[in-house]
Coordinates of C-alpha atoms in Angstrom, one line a residue:
M214 CA -0.1 -0.1 0.0
N215 CA 3.0 2.3 0.4
S216 CA 5.2 2.8 -2.6
L217 CA 9.1 1.8 -2.9
D218 CA 11.4 3.2 -5.5
P219 CA 12.9 0.7 -8.0
V220 CA 16.3 0.3 -6.4
S221 CA 14.8 -0.4 -3.0
I222 CA 12.5 -2.9 -4.6
K223 CA 15.6 -4.7 -6.3
N224 CA 17.3 -4.8 -2.9
E225 CA 14.3 -6.2 -1.3
K226 CA 14.0 -9.1 -3.6
K227 CA 17.6 -10.1 -2.6
L228 CA 16.8 -10.0 1.1
M229 CA 14.0 -12.5 0.8
N230 CA 14.3 -16.2 0.1
I231 CA 10.7 -16.2 -1.5
P232 CA 10.8 -14.9 -5.0
L233 CA 8.0 -12.5 -6.0
K234 CA 6.7 -14.9 -8.5
H235 CA 5.7 -17.3 -5.7
T236 CA 3.7 -14.7 -3.9
P237 CA 0.4 -15.7 -5.6
L238 CA 1.1 -19.4 -4.7
I239 CA 1.8 -18.6 -1.2
F240 CA -1.3 -16.4 -0.8
F241 CA -3.5 -19.2 -2.2
G242 CA -2.0 -21.6 0.1
L243 CA -2.6 -19.2 3.1
L244 CA -6.2 -18.9 1.9
I245 CA -6.6 -22.7 2.2
L246 CA -5.2 -22.6 5.7
F247 CA -7.7 -19.7 6.6
S248 CA -10.6 -21.6 5.2
Y249 CA -9.7 -24.6 7.4
L250 CA -9.6 -22.2 10.4
F251 CA -12.9 -20.7 9.4
Y252 CA -14.4 -24.2 9.3
T253 CA -13.0 -25.1 12.8
H254 CA -14.2 -21.8 14.2
A255 CA -17.5 -21.7 12.7
W256 CA -20.2 -21.7 15.3
M257 CA -23.7 -20.3 15.5
V258 CA -24.2 -17.9 18.5
D259 CA -27.7 -17.6 19.9
D260 CA -27.8 -14.0 19.4
A261 CA -27.5 -14.4 15.6
Y262 CA -31.1 -16.2 15.6
I263 CA -32.6 -13.1 17.2
T264 CA -31.7 -11.3 13.9
F265 CA -32.8 -14.7 11.9
R266 CA -36.3 -14.6 13.5
T267 CA -36.8 -11.1 12.1
I268 CA -35.6 -12.3 8.7
D269 CA -37.9 -15.4 8.8
N270 CA -40.9 -13.0 9.8
F271 CA -40.0 -10.7 6.9
V272 CA -39.9 -13.4 4.3
Q273 CA -43.3 -14.8 5.6
G274 CA -44.7 -11.2 5.0
Y275 CA -44.9 -10.0 8.6
G276 CA -42.5 -7.2 8.3
L277 CA -39.1 -6.4 10.0
R278 CA -40.4 -7.6 13.4
W279 CA -39.6 -9.8 16.4
N280 CA -43.2 -10.3 17.6
V281 CA -45.3 -9.8 14.5
V282 CA -48.0 -7.6 16.3
E283 CA -45.5 -4.8 17.1
R284 CA -42.7 -2.9 15.4
V285 CA -39.5 -3.5 17.5
Q286 CA -36.0 -3.5 16.3
T287 CA -34.4 -6.4 18.0
Y288 CA -31.5 -6.6 15.5
S289 CA -28.3 -4.3 15.5
N290 CA -26.9 -5.3 12.1
P291 CA -29.4 -4.1 9.5
L292 CA -27.2 -4.3 6.4
W293 CA -26.1 -7.9 7.5
M294 CA -29.7 -8.7 7.7
F295 CA -30.7 -7.4 4.2
L296 CA -27.7 -9.2 2.7
L297 CA -29.0 -12.6 4.2
I298 CA -32.7 -12.2 3.2
P299 CA -32.4 -12.9 -0.5
F300 CA -30.2 -16.0 0.1
Y301 CA -32.7 -17.2 2.8
V302 CA -35.5 -16.8 0.2
I303 CA -33.5 -19.0 -2.3
T304 CA -32.2 -21.6 0.2
G305 CA -35.0 -21.9 2.7
E306 CA -32.5 -22.5 5.4
I307 CA -30.2 -20.2 7.5
F308 CA -27.5 -22.2 9.1
Y309 CA -25.3 -23.2 6.1
T310 CA -26.4 -20.2 4.2
T311 CA -25.0 -17.8 6.8
F312 CA -21.6 -19.6 6.9
V313 CA -21.2 -19.6 3.2
V314 CA -22.0 -15.9 2.9
S315 CA -19.6 -15.3 5.8
W316 CA -16.8 -17.3 4.2
V317 CA -17.1 -15.6 0.9
L318 CA -17.0 -12.2 2.6
C319 CA -13.8 -13.2 4.5
V320 CA -12.1 -14.6 1.5
G321 CA -13.1 -11.7 -0.5
L322 CA -11.6 -9.2 1.7
F323 CA -8.2 -10.8 1.6
V324 CA -8.4 -11.0 -2.2
L325 CA -9.5 -7.4 -2.2
L326 CA -6.4 -6.4 -0.3
Y327 CA -4.2 -8.5 -2.4
L328 CA -5.4 -6.8 -5.6
R329 CA -5.1 -3.4 -4.2
C330 CA -1.4 -3.9 -3.4
S331 CA 1.0 -3.6 -6.5
S332 CA 2.7 -6.7 -7.6
D333 CA 6.0 -5.6 -5.6
L334 CA 4.1 -5.0 -2.4
R335 CA 1.7 -8.1 -2.3
W336 CA 3.9 -9.6 0.4
K337 CA 1.9 -7.0 2.7
S338 CA -1.3 -8.9 1.8
L339 CA 0.4 -11.9 3.0
L340 CA 1.4 -10.3 6.3
F341 CA -2.1 -9.2 6.8
L342 CA -3.5 -12.7 6.3
L343 CA -1.0 -14.2 8.7
L344 CA -1.9 -11.5 11.4
A345 CA -5.6 -12.1 10.9
M346 CA -5.2 -15.9 11.4
T347 CA -3.2 -15.5 14.7
S348 CA -5.8 -13.1 16.2
K349 CA -8.3 -15.1 18.5
S350 CA -11.0 -12.3 18.7
L351 CA -11.0 -11.9 14.9
M352 CA -11.1 -15.5 14.1
D353 CA -13.7 -16.3 16.6
F354 CA -16.2 -14.2 14.9
T355 CA -15.4 -15.0 11.2
G356 CA -18.3 -17.3 11.2
S357 CA -20.7 -16.9 14.1
G358 CA -23.9 -15.8 12.3
L359 CA -23.1 -12.2 13.4
E360 CA -22.3 -9.3 11.1
N361 CA -18.6 -9.3 11.6
P362 CA -17.6 -10.6 8.3
L363 CA -19.5 -7.8 6.3
S364 CA -17.9 -5.3 9.0
Y365 CA -14.6 -6.8 8.0
F366 CA -15.1 -6.5 4.5
L367 CA -16.1 -2.8 4.7
L368 CA -13.1 -2.0 6.8
V369 CA -10.7 -3.5 4.3
F370 CA -12.3 -1.8 1.5
F371 CA -12.1 1.6 3.3
Y372 CA -8.6 1.5 4.7
S373 CA -6.9 -0.2 1.8
R374 CA -7.9 3.0 -0.2
Y375 CA -7.6 5.7 2.5
L376 CA -4.0 4.6 3.7
H377 CA -3.0 4.3 0.1
F378 CA -3.2 8.2 -0.3
R379 CA -0.4 9.0 1.9
D380 CA 1.5 11.6 -0.3
S381 CA -1.5 12.8 -2.4
S382 CA -5.0 14.0 -1.8
P383 CA -7.8 11.6 -2.8
S384 CA -10.0 12.9 -5.7
S385 CA -13.6 13.9 -4.8
S386 CA -15.0 10.8 -6.4
E387 CA -12.7 8.8 -4.3
A388 CA -13.6 10.7 -1.0
T389 CA -17.4 10.2 -1.8
L390 CA -16.8 6.5 -2.2
L391 CA -15.0 6.2 1.1
F392 CA -17.9 8.2 2.8
F393 CA -20.3 5.8 1.2
I394 CA -18.4 2.8 2.4
A395 CA -18.5 4.3 6.0
S396 CA -22.1 5.0 5.7
L397 CA -22.8 1.3 4.8
A398 CA -20.5 0.3 7.8
F399 CA -22.8 2.5 10.0
V400 CA -25.9 0.8 8.7
N401 CA -24.3 -2.6 9.3
R402 CA -23.6 -1.7 12.9
Q403 CA -23.8 1.8 14.3
D404 CA -20.9 1.8 16.9
A405 CA -18.5 0.8 14.0
L406 CA -18.6 4.4 13.0
L407 CA -15.9 5.3 15.6
L408 CA -13.3 3.4 13.5
Y409 CA -14.0 5.6 10.6
L410 CA -14.7 8.9 12.4
F411 CA -11.3 10.6 12.3
P412 CA -10.4 9.5 8.6
L413 CA -13.9 10.9 7.7
I414 CA -13.1 14.2 9.3
H415 CA -9.9 14.5 7.4
L416 CA -11.4 13.7 4.0
L417 CA -14.1 16.3 4.8
W418 CA -11.4 18.8 5.6
I419 CA -9.6 18.0 2.4
E420 CA -12.9 18.5 0.5
W421 CA -13.5 21.7 2.4
K422 CA -10.3 23.4 1.1
K423 CA -10.9 22.4 -2.5
P424 CA -12.2 25.4 -4.6
E425 CA -15.2 23.4 -6.0
G426 CA -16.8 23.4 -2.5
R427 CA -18.3 20.0 -2.7
C428 CA -18.7 19.4 1.0
F429 CA -22.5 19.5 1.0
K430 CA -22.7 17.2 -2.1
L431 CA -20.3 14.7 -0.3
L432 CA -22.2 14.7 2.9
S433 CA -25.7 14.4 1.4
L434 CA -25.1 11.8 -1.3
A435 CA -22.3 9.6 0.2
T436 CA -24.1 9.3 3.6
L437 CA -27.4 8.6 2.1
P438 CA -27.5 5.0 3.3
A439 CA -27.1 6.0 6.9
T440 CA -29.5 9.0 6.5
L441 CA -32.2 6.9 5.0
W442 CA -31.8 4.0 7.7
V443 CA -32.1 6.6 10.5
L444 CA -35.2 8.1 9.2
F445 CA -36.6 4.8 8.5
C446 CA -36.0 3.6 12.1
L447 CA -37.6 6.8 13.5
F448 CA -40.6 6.4 11.1
Y449 CA -41.0 2.7 11.5
Y450 CA -39.8 1.8 14.8
G451 CA -40.0 5.3 16.6
F452 CA -36.4 5.2 17.9
L453 CA -32.9 6.1 16.8
F454 CA -31.3 2.9 18.4
P455 CA -32.1 -0.9 18.3
N456 CA -34.1 -2.1 21.3
T457 CA -31.2 -4.2 22.4
A458 CA -29.3 -1.0 23.0
Y459 CA -31.8 0.4 25.3
A460 CA -32.0 -3.1 27.0
K461 CA -28.0 -3.5 27.5
V462 CA -26.0 -0.6 26.7
L463 CA -28.4 2.2 27.9
T464 CA -29.8 0.2 30.8
P465 CA -31.0 2.5 33.5
G466 CA -29.5 2.1 37.1
V467 CA -25.9 0.9 36.0
L468 CA -23.6 3.4 37.4
F469 CA -20.7 4.9 35.3
G470 CA -18.2 3.7 37.8
E471 CA -19.6 0.1 37.4
R472 CA -19.5 0.3 33.7
V473 CA -15.8 1.3 33.7
A474 CA -14.8 -1.4 36.3
R475 CA -16.4 -4.0 34.1
G476 CA -14.9 -2.6 31.1
W477 CA -11.5 -2.7 32.6
K478 CA -12.1 -6.4 33.3
Y479 CA -13.1 -6.8 29.7
F480 CA -9.7 -5.3 28.6
Q481 CA -7.7 -7.3 31.2
I482 CA -8.9 -10.6 29.9
S483 CA -8.3 -9.5 26.3
L484 CA -4.8 -8.5 27.2
F485 CA -4.3 -11.9 28.8
W486 CA -5.6 -13.5 25.7
E487 CA -4.0 -11.5 22.9
P488 CA -0.9 -9.7 24.3
L489 CA 0.7 -9.4 20.8
N490 CA -2.0 -7.3 19.5
Y491 CA -1.4 -4.5 22.1
A492 CA 2.3 -4.8 21.6
L493 CA 1.6 -4.3 17.8
L494 CA -0.7 -1.2 18.7
L495 CA 2.2 0.4 20.4
C496 CA 4.6 -0.4 17.6
S497 CA 2.2 1.0 15.1
F498 CA 1.9 4.4 17.2
V499 CA 5.7 4.6 17.3
W500 CA 6.0 3.8 13.4
A501 CA 3.3 6.3 12.6
M502 CA 4.9 9.1 14.5
T503 CA 8.4 8.3 13.2
Q504 CA 7.1 8.3 9.5
K505 CA 4.9 11.3 10.2
N506 CA 2.1 9.3 8.6
T507 CA -1.0 11.5 9.3
R508 CA -3.6 9.0 7.9
A509 CA -2.2 6.2 10.0
L510 CA -2.4 8.3 13.2
L511 CA -6.0 9.2 12.4
A512 CA -6.9 5.6 11.9
L513 CA -5.2 4.8 15.3
M514 CA -7.1 7.5 17.0
G515 CA -10.2 5.8 15.7
I516 CA -9.0 2.6 17.5
L517 CA -8.5 4.4 20.6
A518 CA -12.0 6.2 20.4
D519 CA -13.5 2.6 20.0
F520 CA -11.6 1.3 23.0
V521 CA -13.1 4.2 25.1
F522 CA -16.5 3.2 24.0
V523 CA -15.9 -0.4 25.0
L524 CA -14.5 0.6 28.3
T525 CA -17.3 2.9 29.2
K526 CA -20.5 1.5 27.4
A527 CA -20.0 -1.8 25.4
A528 CA -18.4 -4.1 27.7
V529 CA -21.4 -4.2 30.1
S530 CA -23.6 -5.2 27.2
N531 CA -21.8 -8.5 26.2
Y532 CA -20.1 -11.3 27.8
M533 CA -18.1 -12.4 24.8
V534 CA -14.6 -10.9 25.1
G535 CA -13.5 -10.8 21.4
R536 CA -16.9 -9.4 20.2
F537 CA -15.9 -5.9 20.5
F538 CA -12.1 -6.3 19.8
S539 CA -12.4 -8.0 16.4
L540 CA -13.0 -4.8 14.4
P541 CA -10.4 -2.6 16.1
F542 CA -7.8 -5.3 15.8
L543 CA -8.5 -5.7 12.2
T544 CA -8.1 -2.1 11.7
L545 CA -4.9 -2.3 13.6
F546 CA -3.6 -5.0 11.2
L547 CA -4.4 -2.8 8.2
I548 CA -2.6 0.1 9.6
L549 CA 0.5 -2.0 10.5
V550 CA 0.9 -3.5 7.2
A551 CA 0.6 -0.1 5.5
L552 CA 3.3 1.3 7.9
V553 CA 5.8 -1.6 7.4
P554 CA 8.6 0.2 5.4
K555 CA 10.4 -2.5 3.7
R556 CA 10.0 -6.1 2.7
K557 CA 13.0 -7.3 4.9
Y558 CA 10.7 -6.8 7.9
F559 CA 8.4 -9.5 6.6
R560 CA 10.6 -12.4 7.7
G561 CA 10.9 -11.0 11.1
F562 CA 7.1 -10.8 11.5
V563 CA 6.7 -14.2 10.2
W564 CA 9.0 -15.7 12.8
I565 CA 7.2 -13.5 15.6
L566 CA 3.9 -14.9 14.6
V567 CA 5.1 -18.6 14.3
F568 CA 6.6 -18.3 18.0
Y569 CA 3.3 -16.5 19.1
T570 CA 1.2 -19.2 17.8
F571 CA 3.1 -22.0 19.6
W572 CA 3.4 -19.9 22.9
N573 CA -0.3 -18.6 22.9
P574 CA -2.3 -21.3 24.7
M575 CA -5.5 -19.8 23.0
S576 CA -4.0 -19.6 19.4
P577 CA -6.8 -20.0 16.9
L578 CA -4.8 -22.9 15.3
K579 CA -5.1 -24.8 18.5
L580 CA -8.9 -24.6 18.8
G581 CA -10.4 -27.9 18.8
T582 CA -7.3 -29.8 19.8
T583 CA -5.9 -30.8 23.2
L584 CA -3.4 -27.9 23.0
Y585 CA -6.1 -25.3 23.4
E586 CA -6.0 -24.2 27.1
H587 CA -9.4 -22.9 28.2
P588 CA -8.9 -20.1 30.8
E589 CA -11.6 -21.2 33.2
T590 CA -10.0 -19.3 36.0
M591 CA -10.1 -16.0 34.2
E592 CA -13.7 -16.5 33.4
S593 CA -14.7 -17.0 36.9
L594 CA -12.6 -14.0 38.1
Y595 CA -13.7 -11.6 35.4
G596 CA -17.2 -12.8 34.5
Y597 CA -16.5 -12.9 30.7
G598 CA -16.4 -16.0 28.7
D599 CA -14.5 -17.7 26.0
S600 CA -17.7 -18.5 24.3
I601 CA -16.3 -20.3 21.3
W602 CA -14.6 -23.0 23.5
H603 CA -17.9 -23.7 25.1
Y604 CA -19.5 -24.4 21.8
H605 CA -16.7 -26.7 20.7
N606 CA -16.7 -28.9 23.8
Q607 CA -19.4 -31.4 24.8
N608 CA -20.9 -31.8 28.2
V609 CA -19.9 -28.4 29.3
V610 CA -23.1 -27.0 30.8
L611 CA -25.4 -30.2 30.5
K612 CA -25.7 -30.0 34.3
R613 CA -28.1 -27.1 33.7
F614 CA -30.8 -29.4 32.6
P615 CA -32.9 -32.3 34.2
Q616 CA -31.7 -35.7 33.5
S617 CA -35.1 -36.7 32.2
F618 CA -35.1 -33.9 29.5
L619 CA -31.6 -34.9 28.3
E620 CA -32.7 -38.4 27.9
S621 CA -35.7 -37.5 25.7
C622 CA -33.7 -35.0 23.6
S623 CA -32.2 -36.8 20.7
R624 CA -28.4 -36.4 20.6
C625 CA -28.5 -33.6 23.2
R626 CA -26.2 -35.5 25.7
K627 CA -23.6 -36.1 23.0
V628 CA -23.5 -32.7 21.3
Y629 CA -25.3 -30.1 23.5
D630 CA -22.9 -27.4 22.7
Q631 CA -21.3 -28.9 19.5
G632 CA -24.7 -28.8 17.8
Q633 CA -24.0 -25.1 17.2
T634 CA -20.6 -25.7 15.3
L635 CA -20.3 -26.2 11.7
K636 CA -18.3 -29.4 12.0
H637 CA -20.7 -31.0 14.2
F638 CA -23.9 -29.7 12.8
S639 CA -26.6 -32.4 12.0
P640 CA -29.8 -30.7 11.4
Q641 CA -33.1 -32.5 11.8
D642 CA -34.7 -30.6 8.9
K643 CA -33.8 -27.4 6.9
K644 CA -34.6 -24.9 9.7
F645 CA -33.7 -26.5 13.2
L646 CA -30.8 -27.4 15.0
D647 CA -30.5 -30.4 17.3
H648 CA -30.2 -28.2 20.4
P649 CA -32.3 -28.2 23.6
W650 CA -33.5 -24.4 23.1
F651 CA -34.5 -25.3 19.4
H652 CA -36.5 -28.2 20.6
E653 CA -38.1 -26.2 23.4
G654 CA -39.0 -23.6 20.7
S655 CA -40.5 -26.3 18.5
R656 CA -42.6 -27.7 21.2
L657 CA -44.0 -24.2 22.0
R658 CA -44.8 -23.9 18.3
Q659 CA -47.4 -26.9 18.8
Q660 CA -49.0 -25.3 21.8
E661 CA -52.1 -23.3 21.7
S662 CA -50.8 -20.6 24.1
Q663 CA -49.8 -17.5 22.3
V664 CA -47.6 -15.6 25.0
H665 CA -44.5 -17.2 26.4
V666 CA -42.6 -15.3 29.2
G667 CA -38.7 -15.8 29.4
G668 CA -36.2 -17.7 27.2
A669 CA -35.8 -21.4 26.6
L670 CA -35.6 -23.6 29.8
N671 CA -35.6 -20.7 32.0
T672 CA -32.3 -19.3 30.5
A673 CA -31.6 -16.1 28.6
G674 CA -31.6 -17.9 25.2
I675 CA -34.3 -16.4 23.0
G676 CA -32.7 -16.6 19.6
F677 CA -32.9 -20.4 18.8
F678 CA -36.0 -20.6 20.8
G679 CA -37.8 -17.8 19.2
F680 CA -36.9 -18.7 15.6
A681 CA -38.2 -22.3 16.3
A682 CA -41.3 -21.2 18.0
G683 CA -42.3 -19.3 14.7
P684 CA -44.3 -16.1 14.1
D685 CA -47.5 -17.1 15.8
K686 CA -45.9 -16.9 19.2
F687 CA -45.4 -13.7 21.3
I688 CA -42.1 -14.1 23.2
V689 CA -41.8 -11.8 26.2
D690 CA -37.9 -11.5 26.8
D691 CA -37.6 -10.5 30.5
F692 CA -34.1 -9.4 29.6
G693 CA -35.7 -6.8 27.4
L694 CA -33.8 -7.5 24.2
G695 CA -37.1 -8.1 22.2
D696 CA -39.4 -6.2 24.5
I697 CA -40.2 -2.5 23.9
L698 CA -41.4 -1.8 27.6
L699 CA -39.1 -3.9 29.6
A700 CA -35.9 -2.6 27.7
R701 CA -36.8 0.8 29.2
L702 CA -37.2 -0.4 32.8
P703 CA -34.3 -0.5 35.4
A704 CA -32.9 -3.9 35.8
D705 CA -33.9 -5.9 38.9
N706 CA -30.6 -7.8 39.3
L707 CA -28.0 -5.1 39.6
H708 CA -27.6 -5.8 43.4
K709 CA -26.4 -9.3 42.6
N710 CA -23.3 -10.5 40.7
W711 CA -24.9 -9.8 37.3
Q712 CA -23.7 -11.2 34.1
P713 CA -22.7 -8.4 31.4
G714 CA -25.6 -8.2 28.9
H715 CA -28.2 -9.9 31.0
F716 CA -30.2 -7.4 32.9
R717 CA -33.3 -9.2 34.0
R718 CA -36.5 -7.1 34.5
E719 CA -39.6 -8.2 36.6
L720 CA -42.8 -8.0 34.6
P721 CA -45.1 -5.3 35.9
E722 CA -48.4 -6.3 37.2
G723 CA -50.9 -6.8 34.3
Y724 CA -48.3 -6.7 31.7
A725 CA -48.7 -10.3 30.6
E726 CA -52.4 -9.8 30.5
S727 CA -51.9 -7.0 28.0
L728 CA -50.3 -9.2 25.4
P729 CA -50.3 -9.7 22.5
E730 CA -53.1 -7.7 21.3
K731 CA -55.3 -7.0 24.3
E732 CA -55.8 -3.6 25.9
N733 CA -53.3 -2.1 28.2
Q734 CA -54.0 -3.6 31.6
L735 CA -51.1 -2.4 33.6
K736 CA -52.0 -1.6 37.3
D737 CA -49.5 1.3 37.9
P738 CA -51.0 4.4 36.4
H739 CA -47.6 6.0 35.5
L740 CA -46.4 3.0 33.6
K741 CA -49.7 2.4 32.1
E742 CA -49.5 6.0 30.6
Y743 CA -46.0 5.3 29.5
Y744 CA -47.0 1.9 27.9
D745 CA -50.0 3.6 26.0
V746 CA -47.3 5.7 24.4
L747 CA -45.3 2.8 23.3
R748 CA -48.3 0.9 22.0
R749 CA -49.2 3.8 19.8
I750 CA -45.6 4.1 18.4
T751 CA -45.2 0.3 17.8
R752 CA -48.7 -0.8 17.1
G753 CA -50.7 2.2 15.9
P754 CA -51.1 3.3 12.3
L755 CA -47.9 4.6 10.9
F756 CA -49.2 8.0 9.6
Q757 CA -51.1 8.9 12.8
W758 CA -50.3 12.5 13.8
Q759 CA -50.4 11.7 17.5
R760 CA -47.8 8.8 16.9
G761 CA -45.4 11.3 15.3
I762 CA -45.8 13.6 18.4
D763 CA -45.1 10.6 20.7
I764 CA -42.1 9.6 18.7
L765 CA -40.6 13.2 19.1
Y766 CA -41.4 13.6 22.8
I767 CA -40.2 10.0 23.7
N768 CA -36.8 10.5 22.1
L769 CA -36.4 13.8 23.8
G770 CA -37.0 12.2 27.2
K771 CA -40.4 14.0 27.7
Y772 CA -42.0 10.6 29.3
D773 CA -38.9 9.5 31.3
A774 CA -40.6 10.9 34.5
L775 CA -43.3 8.4 34.2
V776 CA -40.8 5.5 34.3
E777 CA -39.1 7.2 37.1
A778 CA -42.2 7.6 39.1
Y779 CA -43.1 3.9 38.6
S780 CA -39.4 2.9 39.8
Q781 CA -39.9 5.0 42.9
E782 CA -43.3 3.6 43.7
K783 CA -41.9 0.0 43.3
K784 CA -38.9 0.8 45.6
K785 CA -41.4 2.0 48.2
K786 CA -43.5 -1.2 48.0
E787 CA -40.3 -3.4 48.3
A788 CA -39.0 -1.5 51.2
K789 CA -42.4 -2.1 53.1
K790 CA -42.1 -5.9 52.6

């Protein structure tokens, strides 16, 4: 991505044992190794099926909804969802389909970077591929059902172009393209925008200084995907953010100090798992300042901004450590390979990565073997999990379920967790996994009752369960992910040793009787008034004037006092008991 003069290139060839003509063959071999690692790491997290239930409802004609009688955005990855919809329509199944799309995107981003490099600099694409394969957080989410592969692809597309313009200004058309890609990344996942923020400000400043004055055109046209999506969310759902953000990231009652304390634990376990990445981050800062590479420094600032968000907000919303580090580390690798000044450093990096792979007890190449050492002590101390390990090892959490259930569940004893991994997947039909939460959902599908409170088998799992239950069932998620009212109530388990991302709410009196389509029967007058507003927004006619007023007021916090009054009244009642 950086350029070298002809004399330097000639000297570089002499320093390496690998001739340049062999680079394509080596690249192809590394892609095969990556594909094997993708296969061993491919697992389907329950959270992915929260989005998949919305996809299934949409394909069946019910709209972009979790419970079909109300408009609630339970997914946080719209672009990923829209990408999967046509493939789901064609195949009629979601498990294999998602993995194939994920694999194509991952291979595509490596090919994209390879083609972006000139023939004399394609060793940089080899280095990038090696770095990616040694990163646990990045590999853990290459195939998880989540939106990471699409986010990876957009990041590589953006930074392979942005970092290329070190000594010259990009054209207006190139700047517009980069803004458009960042806009798509925002639609794919809103918090990913932090990784693009400072480069976008830089591009905007470059355009501002041009005599043509195309800043307005750049902002209006290039950011159209993000603008249209935000407007759609406000109009259709009534809110700027997904319901999951209100249920987890913006949970009332979680103190800022507690958020930072949990976030620091999140970073500590990440440092324990992937120390090399943090060393490379420091190295990249030194290199960028030494080379006076403004673009690399701005990109690094984006990583730091993302880290601050994880520390203060995101870490309390999810127990999977690598979940929020995969994107910043991928950005780091892109910056690093752009900063590596000469080809002679390639061999040194290779030896470092080889040593690191053998030394690191949780190297991606060791997953699924006896060499992989699960950090169970770290999990118990810090409260965050190595999720992918659980899904690759049988009999890990079978003790959660009664013996009678396990005996009646086909193959559950053998592959309780492995049923979610690609290499152990054995579907009963096109749609269902052989997993207890799926089985529980399929049983609910056959029952007459419309409303079900809670996840599968008294757990927090609503993804597999909700997908299998089908669109006719109204799933009341007491953690608030899929429930418009509960997501906005304070959590009831904050006084306990609560698990990140799992904030349980007690159902208000009369709430279950108000679902799915009955009148508002809440007993508390303040909460009843608040729920009336929510019902008008999520169930009322889209073009109703009062609904528009409610959307404006609720997003401005005009109705927050009603929830606060309910909370205070609830505390008084609990104190009297």
